[in-house]
XYZ file of C-alpha atoms in Angstrom:
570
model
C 78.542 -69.786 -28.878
C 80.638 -67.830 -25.858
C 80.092 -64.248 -27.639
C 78.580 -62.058 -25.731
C 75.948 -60.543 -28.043
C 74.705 -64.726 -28.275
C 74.713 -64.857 -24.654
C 72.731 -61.569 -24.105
C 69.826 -63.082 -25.881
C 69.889 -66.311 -24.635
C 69.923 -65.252 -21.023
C 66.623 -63.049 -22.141
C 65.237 -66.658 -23.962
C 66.140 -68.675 -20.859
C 64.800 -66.005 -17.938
C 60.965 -65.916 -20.211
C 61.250 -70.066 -20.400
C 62.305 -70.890 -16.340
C 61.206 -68.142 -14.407
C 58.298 -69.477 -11.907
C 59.326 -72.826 -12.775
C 60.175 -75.588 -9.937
C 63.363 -77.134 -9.823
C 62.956 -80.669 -9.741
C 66.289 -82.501 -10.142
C 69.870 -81.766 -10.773
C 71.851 -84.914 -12.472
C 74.708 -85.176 -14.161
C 74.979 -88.457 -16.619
C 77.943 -87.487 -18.727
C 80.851 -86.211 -18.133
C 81.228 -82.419 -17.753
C 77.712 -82.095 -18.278
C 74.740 -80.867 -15.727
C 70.927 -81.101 -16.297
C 68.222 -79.570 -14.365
C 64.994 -80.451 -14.378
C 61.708 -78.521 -13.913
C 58.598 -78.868 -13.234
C 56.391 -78.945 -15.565
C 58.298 -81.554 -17.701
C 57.292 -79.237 -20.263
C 60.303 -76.886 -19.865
C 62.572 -79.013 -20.665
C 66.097 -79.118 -19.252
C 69.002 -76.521 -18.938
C 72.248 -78.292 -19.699
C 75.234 -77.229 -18.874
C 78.274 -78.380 -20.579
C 81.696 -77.912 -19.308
C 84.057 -79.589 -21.999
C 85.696 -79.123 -24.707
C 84.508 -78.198 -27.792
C 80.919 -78.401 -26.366
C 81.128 -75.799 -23.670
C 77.566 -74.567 -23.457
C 74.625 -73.624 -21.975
C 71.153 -74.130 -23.344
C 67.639 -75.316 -22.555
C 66.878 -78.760 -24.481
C 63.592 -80.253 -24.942
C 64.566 -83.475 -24.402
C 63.785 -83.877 -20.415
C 63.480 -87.789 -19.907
C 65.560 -88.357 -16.397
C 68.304 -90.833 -16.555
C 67.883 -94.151 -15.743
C 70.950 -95.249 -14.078
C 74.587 -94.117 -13.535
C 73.499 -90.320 -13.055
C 75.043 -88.335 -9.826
C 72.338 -86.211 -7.993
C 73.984 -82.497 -7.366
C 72.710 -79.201 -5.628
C 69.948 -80.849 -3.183
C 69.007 -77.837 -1.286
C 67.422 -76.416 -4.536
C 64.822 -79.277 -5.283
C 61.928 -77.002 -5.309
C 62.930 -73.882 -5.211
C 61.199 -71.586 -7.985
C 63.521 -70.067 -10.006
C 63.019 -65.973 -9.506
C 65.378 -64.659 -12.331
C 68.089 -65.140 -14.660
C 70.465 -62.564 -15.651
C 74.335 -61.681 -16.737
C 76.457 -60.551 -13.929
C 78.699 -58.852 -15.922
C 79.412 -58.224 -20.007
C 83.375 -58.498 -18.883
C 83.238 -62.285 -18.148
C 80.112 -63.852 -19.110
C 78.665 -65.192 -16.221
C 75.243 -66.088 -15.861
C 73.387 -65.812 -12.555
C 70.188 -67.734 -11.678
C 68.095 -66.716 -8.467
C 65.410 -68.210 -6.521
C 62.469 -67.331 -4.679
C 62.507 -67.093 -0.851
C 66.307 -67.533 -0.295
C 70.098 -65.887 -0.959
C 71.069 -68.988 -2.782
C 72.034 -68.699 -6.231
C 73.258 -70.699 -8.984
C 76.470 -68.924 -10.538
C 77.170 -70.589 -14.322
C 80.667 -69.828 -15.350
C 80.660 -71.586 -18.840
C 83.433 -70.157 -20.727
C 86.231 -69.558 -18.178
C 89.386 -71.537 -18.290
C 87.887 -73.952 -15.991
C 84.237 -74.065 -16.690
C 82.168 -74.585 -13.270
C 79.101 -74.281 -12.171
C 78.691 -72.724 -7.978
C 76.062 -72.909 -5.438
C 76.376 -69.322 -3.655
C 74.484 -67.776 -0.643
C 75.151 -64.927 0.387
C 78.769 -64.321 -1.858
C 80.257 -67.354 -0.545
C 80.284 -70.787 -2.493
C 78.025 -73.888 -0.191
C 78.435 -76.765 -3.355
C 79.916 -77.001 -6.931
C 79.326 -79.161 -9.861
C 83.276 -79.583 -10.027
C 85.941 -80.489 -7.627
C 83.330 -79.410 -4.928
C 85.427 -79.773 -2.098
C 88.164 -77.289 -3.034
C 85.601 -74.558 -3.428
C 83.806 -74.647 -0.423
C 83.516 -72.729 1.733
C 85.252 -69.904 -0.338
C 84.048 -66.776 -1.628
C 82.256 -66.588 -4.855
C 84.630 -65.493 -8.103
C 83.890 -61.781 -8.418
C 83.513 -60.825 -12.290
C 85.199 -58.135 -13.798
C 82.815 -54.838 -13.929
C 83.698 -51.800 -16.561
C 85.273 -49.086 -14.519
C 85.242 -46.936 -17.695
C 83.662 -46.885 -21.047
C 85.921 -48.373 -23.597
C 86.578 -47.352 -27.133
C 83.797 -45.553 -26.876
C 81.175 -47.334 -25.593
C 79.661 -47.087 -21.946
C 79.881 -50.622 -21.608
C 76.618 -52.560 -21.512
C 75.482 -52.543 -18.039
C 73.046 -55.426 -16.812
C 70.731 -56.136 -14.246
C 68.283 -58.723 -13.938
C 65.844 -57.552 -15.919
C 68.648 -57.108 -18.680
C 68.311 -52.761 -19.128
C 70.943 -51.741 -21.420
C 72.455 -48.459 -22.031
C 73.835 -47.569 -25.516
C 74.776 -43.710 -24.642
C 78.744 -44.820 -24.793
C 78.796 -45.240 -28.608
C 77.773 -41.809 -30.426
C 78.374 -41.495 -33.952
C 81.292 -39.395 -34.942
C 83.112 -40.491 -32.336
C 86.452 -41.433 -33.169
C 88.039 -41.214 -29.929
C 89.166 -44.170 -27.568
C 88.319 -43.501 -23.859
C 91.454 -44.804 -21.732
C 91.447 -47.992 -19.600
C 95.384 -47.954 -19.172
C 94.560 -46.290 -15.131
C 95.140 -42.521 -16.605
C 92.448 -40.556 -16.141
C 89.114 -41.436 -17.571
C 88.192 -37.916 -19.492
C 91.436 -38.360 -21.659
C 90.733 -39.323 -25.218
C 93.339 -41.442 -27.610
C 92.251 -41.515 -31.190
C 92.311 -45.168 -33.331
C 94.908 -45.835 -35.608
C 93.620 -45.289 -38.955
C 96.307 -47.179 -40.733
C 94.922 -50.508 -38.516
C 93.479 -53.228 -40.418
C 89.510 -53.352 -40.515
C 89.495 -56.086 -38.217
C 91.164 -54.604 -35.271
C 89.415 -51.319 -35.842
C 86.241 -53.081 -35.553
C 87.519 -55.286 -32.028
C 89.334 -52.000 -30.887
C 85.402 -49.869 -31.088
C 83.737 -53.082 -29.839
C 85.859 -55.489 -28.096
C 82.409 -57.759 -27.996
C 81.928 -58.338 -31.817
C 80.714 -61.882 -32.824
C 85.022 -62.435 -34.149
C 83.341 -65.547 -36.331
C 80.932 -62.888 -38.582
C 84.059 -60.004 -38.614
C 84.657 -60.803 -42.561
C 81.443 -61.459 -43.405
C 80.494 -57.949 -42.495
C 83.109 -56.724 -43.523
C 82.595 -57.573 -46.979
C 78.630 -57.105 -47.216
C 78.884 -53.947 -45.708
C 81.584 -51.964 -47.197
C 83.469 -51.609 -44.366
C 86.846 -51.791 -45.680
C 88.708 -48.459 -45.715
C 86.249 -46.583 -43.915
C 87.557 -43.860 -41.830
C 86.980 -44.573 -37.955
C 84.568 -42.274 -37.407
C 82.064 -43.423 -40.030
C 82.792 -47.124 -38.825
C 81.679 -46.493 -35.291
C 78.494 -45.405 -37.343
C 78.152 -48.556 -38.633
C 78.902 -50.461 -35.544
C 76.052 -48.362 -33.670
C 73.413 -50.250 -36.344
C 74.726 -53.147 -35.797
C 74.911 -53.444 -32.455
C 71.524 -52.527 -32.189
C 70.361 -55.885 -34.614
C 72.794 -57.982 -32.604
C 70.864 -56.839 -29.155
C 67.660 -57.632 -31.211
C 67.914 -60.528 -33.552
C 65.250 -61.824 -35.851
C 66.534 -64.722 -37.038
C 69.242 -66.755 -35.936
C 71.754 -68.875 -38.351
C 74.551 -71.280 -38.164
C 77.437 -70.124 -41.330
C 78.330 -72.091 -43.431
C 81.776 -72.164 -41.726
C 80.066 -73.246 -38.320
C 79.900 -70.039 -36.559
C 77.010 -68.436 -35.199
C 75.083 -65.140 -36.828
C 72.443 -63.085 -34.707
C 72.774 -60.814 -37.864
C 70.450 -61.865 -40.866
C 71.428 -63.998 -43.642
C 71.984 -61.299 -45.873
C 74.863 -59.994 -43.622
C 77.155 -63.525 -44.795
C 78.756 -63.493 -47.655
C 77.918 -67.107 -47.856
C 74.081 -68.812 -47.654
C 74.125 -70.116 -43.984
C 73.762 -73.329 -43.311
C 70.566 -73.393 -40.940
C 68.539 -70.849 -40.074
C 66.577 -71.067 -36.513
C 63.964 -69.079 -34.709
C 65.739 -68.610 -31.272
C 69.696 -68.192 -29.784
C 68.691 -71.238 -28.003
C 67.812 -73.554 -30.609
C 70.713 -72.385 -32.315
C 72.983 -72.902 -29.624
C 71.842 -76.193 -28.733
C 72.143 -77.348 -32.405
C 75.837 -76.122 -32.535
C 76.846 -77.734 -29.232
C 75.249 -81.070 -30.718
C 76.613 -80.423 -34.166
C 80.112 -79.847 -32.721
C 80.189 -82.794 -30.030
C 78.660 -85.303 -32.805
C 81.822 -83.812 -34.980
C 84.270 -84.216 -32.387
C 83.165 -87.873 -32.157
C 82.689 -88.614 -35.693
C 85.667 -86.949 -37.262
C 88.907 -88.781 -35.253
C 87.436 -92.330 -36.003
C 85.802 -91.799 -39.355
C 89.309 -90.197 -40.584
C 91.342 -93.217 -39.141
C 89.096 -95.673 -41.282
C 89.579 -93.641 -44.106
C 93.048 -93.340 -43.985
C 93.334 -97.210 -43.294
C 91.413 -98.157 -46.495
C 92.824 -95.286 -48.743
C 96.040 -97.201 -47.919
C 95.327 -100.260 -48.238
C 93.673 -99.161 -52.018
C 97.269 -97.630 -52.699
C 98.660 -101.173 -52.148
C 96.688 -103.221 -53.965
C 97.285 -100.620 -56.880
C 100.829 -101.092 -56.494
C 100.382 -104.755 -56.500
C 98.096 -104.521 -59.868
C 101.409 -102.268 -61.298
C 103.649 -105.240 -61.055
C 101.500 -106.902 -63.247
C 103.333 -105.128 -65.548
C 106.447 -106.705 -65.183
C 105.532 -110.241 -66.097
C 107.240 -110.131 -69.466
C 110.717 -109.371 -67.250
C 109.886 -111.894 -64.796
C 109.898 -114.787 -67.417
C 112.723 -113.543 -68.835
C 114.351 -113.714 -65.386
C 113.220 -117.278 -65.048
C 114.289 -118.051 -68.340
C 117.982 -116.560 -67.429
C 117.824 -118.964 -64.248
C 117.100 -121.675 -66.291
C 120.019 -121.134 -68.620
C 122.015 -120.607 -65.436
C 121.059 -124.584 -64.523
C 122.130 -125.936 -67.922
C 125.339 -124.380 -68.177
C 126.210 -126.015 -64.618
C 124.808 -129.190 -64.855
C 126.560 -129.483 -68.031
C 129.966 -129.032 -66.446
C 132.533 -132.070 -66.010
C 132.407 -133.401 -62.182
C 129.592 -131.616 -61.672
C 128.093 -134.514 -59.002
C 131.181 -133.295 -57.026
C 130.620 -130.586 -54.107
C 132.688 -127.453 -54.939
C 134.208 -125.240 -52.608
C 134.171 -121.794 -54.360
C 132.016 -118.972 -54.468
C 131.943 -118.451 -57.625
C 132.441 -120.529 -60.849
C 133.114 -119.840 -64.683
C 132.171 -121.621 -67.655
C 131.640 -121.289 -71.124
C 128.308 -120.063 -72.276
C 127.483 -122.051 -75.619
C 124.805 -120.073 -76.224
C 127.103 -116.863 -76.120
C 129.766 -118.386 -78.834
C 131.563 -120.162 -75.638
C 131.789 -116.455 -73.846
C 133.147 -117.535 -70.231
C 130.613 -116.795 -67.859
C 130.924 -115.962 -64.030
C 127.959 -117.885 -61.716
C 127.558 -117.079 -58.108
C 127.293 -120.693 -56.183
C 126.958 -121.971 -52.474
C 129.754 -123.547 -51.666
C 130.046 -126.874 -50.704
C 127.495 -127.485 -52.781
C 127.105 -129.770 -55.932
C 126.996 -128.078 -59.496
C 123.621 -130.183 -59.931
C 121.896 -129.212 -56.271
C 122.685 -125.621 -57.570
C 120.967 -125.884 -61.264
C 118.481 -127.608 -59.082
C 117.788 -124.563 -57.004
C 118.186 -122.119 -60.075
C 115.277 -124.684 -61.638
C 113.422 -124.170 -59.043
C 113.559 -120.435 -58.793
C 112.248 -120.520 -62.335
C 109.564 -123.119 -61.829
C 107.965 -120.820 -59.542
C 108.273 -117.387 -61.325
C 106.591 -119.151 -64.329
C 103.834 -121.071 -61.982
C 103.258 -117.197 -60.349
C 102.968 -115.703 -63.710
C 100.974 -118.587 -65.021
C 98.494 -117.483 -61.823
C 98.067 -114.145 -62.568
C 94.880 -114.021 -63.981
C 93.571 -115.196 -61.011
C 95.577 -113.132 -58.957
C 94.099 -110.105 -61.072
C 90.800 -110.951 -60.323
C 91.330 -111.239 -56.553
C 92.533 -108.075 -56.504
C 89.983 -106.297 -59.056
C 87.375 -107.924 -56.827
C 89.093 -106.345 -53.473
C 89.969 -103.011 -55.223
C 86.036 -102.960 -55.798
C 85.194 -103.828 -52.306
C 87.356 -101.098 -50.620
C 85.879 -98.626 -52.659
C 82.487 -99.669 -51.920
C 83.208 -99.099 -48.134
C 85.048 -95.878 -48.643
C 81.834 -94.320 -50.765
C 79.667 -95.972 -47.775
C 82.197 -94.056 -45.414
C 81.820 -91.036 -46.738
C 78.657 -90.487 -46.808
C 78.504 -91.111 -42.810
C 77.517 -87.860 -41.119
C 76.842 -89.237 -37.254
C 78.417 -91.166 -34.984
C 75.884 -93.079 -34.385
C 75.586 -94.284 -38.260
C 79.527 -95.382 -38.248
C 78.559 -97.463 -35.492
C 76.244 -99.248 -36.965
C 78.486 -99.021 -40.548
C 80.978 -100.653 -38.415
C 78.692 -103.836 -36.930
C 77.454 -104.200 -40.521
C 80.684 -104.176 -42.471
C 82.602 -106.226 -39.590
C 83.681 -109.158 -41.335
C 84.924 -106.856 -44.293
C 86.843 -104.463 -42.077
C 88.410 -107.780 -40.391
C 89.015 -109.237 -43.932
C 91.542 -105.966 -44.810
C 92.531 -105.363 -41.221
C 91.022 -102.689 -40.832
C 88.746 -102.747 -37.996
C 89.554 -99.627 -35.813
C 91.192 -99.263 -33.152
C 88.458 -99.242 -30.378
C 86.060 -101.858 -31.725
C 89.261 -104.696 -33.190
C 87.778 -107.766 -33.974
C 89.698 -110.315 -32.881
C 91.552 -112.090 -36.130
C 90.981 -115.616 -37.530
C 93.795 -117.896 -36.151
C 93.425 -118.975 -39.980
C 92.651 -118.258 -43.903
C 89.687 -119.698 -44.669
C 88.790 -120.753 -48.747
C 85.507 -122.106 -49.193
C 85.813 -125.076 -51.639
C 82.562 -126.739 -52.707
C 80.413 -127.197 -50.056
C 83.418 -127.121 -47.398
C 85.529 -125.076 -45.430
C 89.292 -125.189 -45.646
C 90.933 -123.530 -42.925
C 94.938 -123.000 -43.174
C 96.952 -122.255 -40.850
C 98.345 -118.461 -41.030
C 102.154 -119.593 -38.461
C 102.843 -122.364 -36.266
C 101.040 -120.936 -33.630
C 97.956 -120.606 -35.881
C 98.660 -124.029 -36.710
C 97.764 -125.652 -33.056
C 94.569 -122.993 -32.920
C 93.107 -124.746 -35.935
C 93.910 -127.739 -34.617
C 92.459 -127.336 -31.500
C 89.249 -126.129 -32.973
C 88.697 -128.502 -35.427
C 85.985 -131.459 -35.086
C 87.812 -135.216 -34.854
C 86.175 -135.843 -38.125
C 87.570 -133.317 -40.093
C 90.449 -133.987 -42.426
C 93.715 -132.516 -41.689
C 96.397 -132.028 -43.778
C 100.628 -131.296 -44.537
C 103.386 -131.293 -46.883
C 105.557 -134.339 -45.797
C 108.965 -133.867 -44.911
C 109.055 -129.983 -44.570
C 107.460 -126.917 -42.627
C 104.629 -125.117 -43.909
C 100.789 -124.830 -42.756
C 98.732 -127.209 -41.615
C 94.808 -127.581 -43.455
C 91.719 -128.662 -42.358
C 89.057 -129.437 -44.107
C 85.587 -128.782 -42.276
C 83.716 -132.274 -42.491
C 80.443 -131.380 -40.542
C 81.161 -134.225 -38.415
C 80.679 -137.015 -41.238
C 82.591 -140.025 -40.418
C 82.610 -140.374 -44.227
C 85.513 -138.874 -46.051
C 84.999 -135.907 -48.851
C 85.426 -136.651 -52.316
C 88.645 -137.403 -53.841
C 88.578 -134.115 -55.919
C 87.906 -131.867 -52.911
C 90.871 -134.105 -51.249
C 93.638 -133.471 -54.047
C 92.399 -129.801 -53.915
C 93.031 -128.733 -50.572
C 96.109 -131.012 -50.287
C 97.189 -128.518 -53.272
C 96.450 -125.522 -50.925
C 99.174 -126.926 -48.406
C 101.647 -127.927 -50.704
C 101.548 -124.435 -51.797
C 101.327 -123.207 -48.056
C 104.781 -125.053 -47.753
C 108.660 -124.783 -48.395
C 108.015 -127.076 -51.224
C 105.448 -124.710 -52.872
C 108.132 -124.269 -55.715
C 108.332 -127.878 -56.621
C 106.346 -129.297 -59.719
C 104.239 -132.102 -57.429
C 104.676 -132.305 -53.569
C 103.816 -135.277 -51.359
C 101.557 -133.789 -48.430
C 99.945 -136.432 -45.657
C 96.139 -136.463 -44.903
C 94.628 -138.099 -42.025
C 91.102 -137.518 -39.534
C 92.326 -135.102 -37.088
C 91.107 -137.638 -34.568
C 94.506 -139.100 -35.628
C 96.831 -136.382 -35.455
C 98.027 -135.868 -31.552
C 100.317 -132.849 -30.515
C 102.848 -134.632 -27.870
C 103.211 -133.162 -24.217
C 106.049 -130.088 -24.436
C 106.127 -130.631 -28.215
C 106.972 -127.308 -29.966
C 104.248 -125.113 -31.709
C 102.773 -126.155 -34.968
C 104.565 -129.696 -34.171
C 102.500 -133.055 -34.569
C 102.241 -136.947 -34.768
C 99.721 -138.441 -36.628
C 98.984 -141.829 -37.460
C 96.469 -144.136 -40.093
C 97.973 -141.049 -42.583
C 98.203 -141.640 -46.363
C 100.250 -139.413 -48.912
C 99.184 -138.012 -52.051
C 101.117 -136.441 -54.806
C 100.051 -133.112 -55.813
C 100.856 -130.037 -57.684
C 101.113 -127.048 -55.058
C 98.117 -124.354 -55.970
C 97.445 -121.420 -54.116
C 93.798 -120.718 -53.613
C 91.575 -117.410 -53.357
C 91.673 -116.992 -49.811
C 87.868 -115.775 -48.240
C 88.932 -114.789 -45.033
C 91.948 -113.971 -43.601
């Protein structure tokens, strides 16, 4: 958008659209950007955009006047009719816009290192759109004029109504006028042996860089001795003064040149530099919003995909795992058979004969201080569970199949997103799911459910996720719902969601969820577990008691076998 040849025409498209046209207002809504309004409404609005990627300058249709939150700028031209608009110079792109009946003038400098737009009368700056204060009262930035033609051109001189001389460039040429301070009659030839591209930049300096290899290619311009490139350059500069038709490449630059001058079908093709502009700038600042946040999501769900594959790949292992648990097992018998073996022991390690190894001696690992039977116990245990996990795995398969499919329906709905404004509302639509994987981003996080929530039947059954999790649910729960605990031990507390019903749930949906916190418990390895159950208008959390701690009273205790449940929510 900051070539020259683009700015050329759209200085020519913007002086035929505002000149004679009234000045209305002068607001800036967003950041780094400037509006003026005309009268008519008609016009539209020349924006002015100062930031990064979107620097720009372009006349928009869209002319409603904000609302609110909008900072008035430039008063003294509310209006003024606007006499002219021109290029100051070809060197640095500025763009001057003058008014009838007065020396102010509005000096747009939109791709200098620090983009700005001045208020001038007279050479000397009165207001800016940026960091006002430290301009006033200063003179005006003075662009850079051609003291001599360059590489062979004359330069392109402007004025306001835009006259152009094209004497500079004559074919045959192949001499490089100097602009090194030696005199200006001395010619230096172009290195022939210099790749196409800097030939090209070295004749004209002010070639569209983005289009270089397309024309390069479609014209044959590879290998061409200097001479008969200048040639070239002297028909195309004379289509780039002059476009037809206007495109945006496939790659996202911008072509005054015709579509038959890309090597690859453009991607839009638009009836003025202005349109086109205005399209890019748009195109570029929707893809500067979309892209960081869209990519983040991505990246969160491709990873959490990889995971559950790697989860689904253990799977795999089940027929080790039983053989593991069958090993532990083993491990139990051959110390609970052992003389004394009530009595603790004080070794680390101790050997016996393994009768189903022809009475090989064996060396176990123990705890000690520790009886021979509280340590088969524990290796029991160990195995108990690997066979109860393994015995869930179907389940377990499913869950994951089920999330595995999920995830990829969000990534195929991700991808397909092509405006910010679409992942916003993707976002507010798929907010529980996001939450559910944790993998809301960054700038909209959803807060996270102090709990897992299972529905079972008609209820809910909230668990508790730590014990700080543990006093939220408890806290938020109704004093008729039914809360829940494995006696004697640490683990989560439940509630089950009674709708306020002073009645108690069925005895099934009881002995289920009471299975959920036996298996949300230190005891989860156990064959049956005794967990309490009592209203939570029973259960009291003392003054200065620690977190997740509780007393409860009118409790009863059921004996259950610990079963983890398909969590909903988490």
């Amino acid at each position: 958008m900051n070539n020259f040849y683009t700015l050329h025409s759209l200085v020519g498209e913007l002086r035929y659209e505002i000149s004679g046209k009234e000045i209305m207002q002068v607001w800036s809504s967003r950041k780094d950007q400037l509006d003026f309004f005309f009268h008519p409404g008609k016009t539209g609005k020349l924006t002015f955009s100062g930031s990064s990627p979107g620097t720009a300058l372009f006349l928009d249709p869209r002319a409603a006047q904000p609302s609110r939150n909008a900072a008035s700028f430039f008063s003294a031209l509310h209006g003024r009719l606007v006499r002219s608009v021109g290029m100051v110079s070809p060197m640095d792109r500025y763009v001057r816009i003058t008014f009838e009946d007065t020396a102010q003038e509005l000096l747009f400098m939109p791709f200098t290192a620090r983009p700005n737009v001045f208020l001038v009368d007279s050479g000397w700056i009165v207001a800016a759109f940026k960091n006002s204060t430290a301009f006033e009262g200063k003179k005006a930035p003075s662009p850079r004029m051609p003291a001599v033609a360059q590489h062979g051109y004359d330069g392109l001189q402007e004025s306001d109504d835009m006259q152009q001389k094209d004497d500079g460039l004559q074919e045959g040429d192949d001499m490089q006028q100097r602009d090194d301070g030696g005199p200006a009659g001395l010619k230096k030839p172009i290195d022939e042996n210099l790749p196409v591209r800097k030939k090209i930049l070295a004749i004209d300096p002010q070639f569209p860089r983005g289009i270089i290899e397309d024309v390069v290619e479609t014209c044959d311009l590879e290998g061409l001795p200097v001479g008969e490139l200048k040639n070239r350059l002297v028909e195309l500069r004379q289509k780039l003064l002059n476009p037809v038709k206007v495109s945006i490449t496939a790659n996202g630059h911008l072509s005054l040149l015709s579509p038959e001058y890309l090597v690859s079908p453009p991607e839009r093709i638009l009836d003025s530099v202005n349109e086109a502009v205005r399209t890019l700038f748009l195109s570029l600042n929707r893809h500067s919003r979309l892209v960081p946040q869209k990519n983040e999501l991505e990246k969160k769900i491709q990873k959490r995909m990889a995971s559950l594959k790697r989860q689904m790949e253990q799977f795999h292992k089940e027929p080790e795992r039983l053989q593991k648990a069958d090993e532990l097992e083993h491990l139990g018998h051959l110390l609970i058979s052992q003389p004394d073996s009530a009595k603790p022991v004080d070794t680390e390690k101790v050997t016996v004969a393994d009768w189903a190894d022809g009475g090989r001696e064996r060396t176990i690992s123990i705890t000690p201080g520790e009886t021979l039977v509280a340590q088969a116990e524990r290796f029991y245990d160990k195995a108990a569970r690997i066979r109860k996990d393994v015995a869930m795995s179907g389940t377990k398969k499913k869950n994951i199949t089920d999330q595995q499919q999920e995830l990829q329906g969000l990534l195929d709905g991700l991808l397909s997103i092509g405006h910010p404004g679409e992942l916003d509302k993707w976002i507010a639509r798929n907010a529980q799911h996001l939450q559910r994987f944790g993998l809301a981003p960054g700038n909209t996080q959803i807060k996270a459910r102090p709990y897992r929530l299972v529905n079972l039947d008609q209820y809910e059954v909230w668990i508790g996720k730590n014990s700080r999790s543990n006093d939220e649910i408890l806290n938020l729960s109704h004093k008729e719902d039914i809360w829940m605990h494995a006696r004697g031990t640490s683990g989560s507390h439940v509630i089950i969601r009674n709708g306020g019903n002073t009645a108690w749930p069925a005895r099934t949906v009881l002995l289920r969820a009471a299975s959920y916190a036996a298996a949300y418990s230190r005891l989860s390895g156990s064959a049956m577990v005794p967990v309490i159950m009592a209203k939570r208008k029973h259960v009291r959390k003392p003054k200065g008691a620690r977190p997740g701690q509780v007393t409860v009273t009118r409790e009863h205790v059921e004996m259950v076998e610990p079963e983890k449940p398909v969590v909903s929510e988490s």
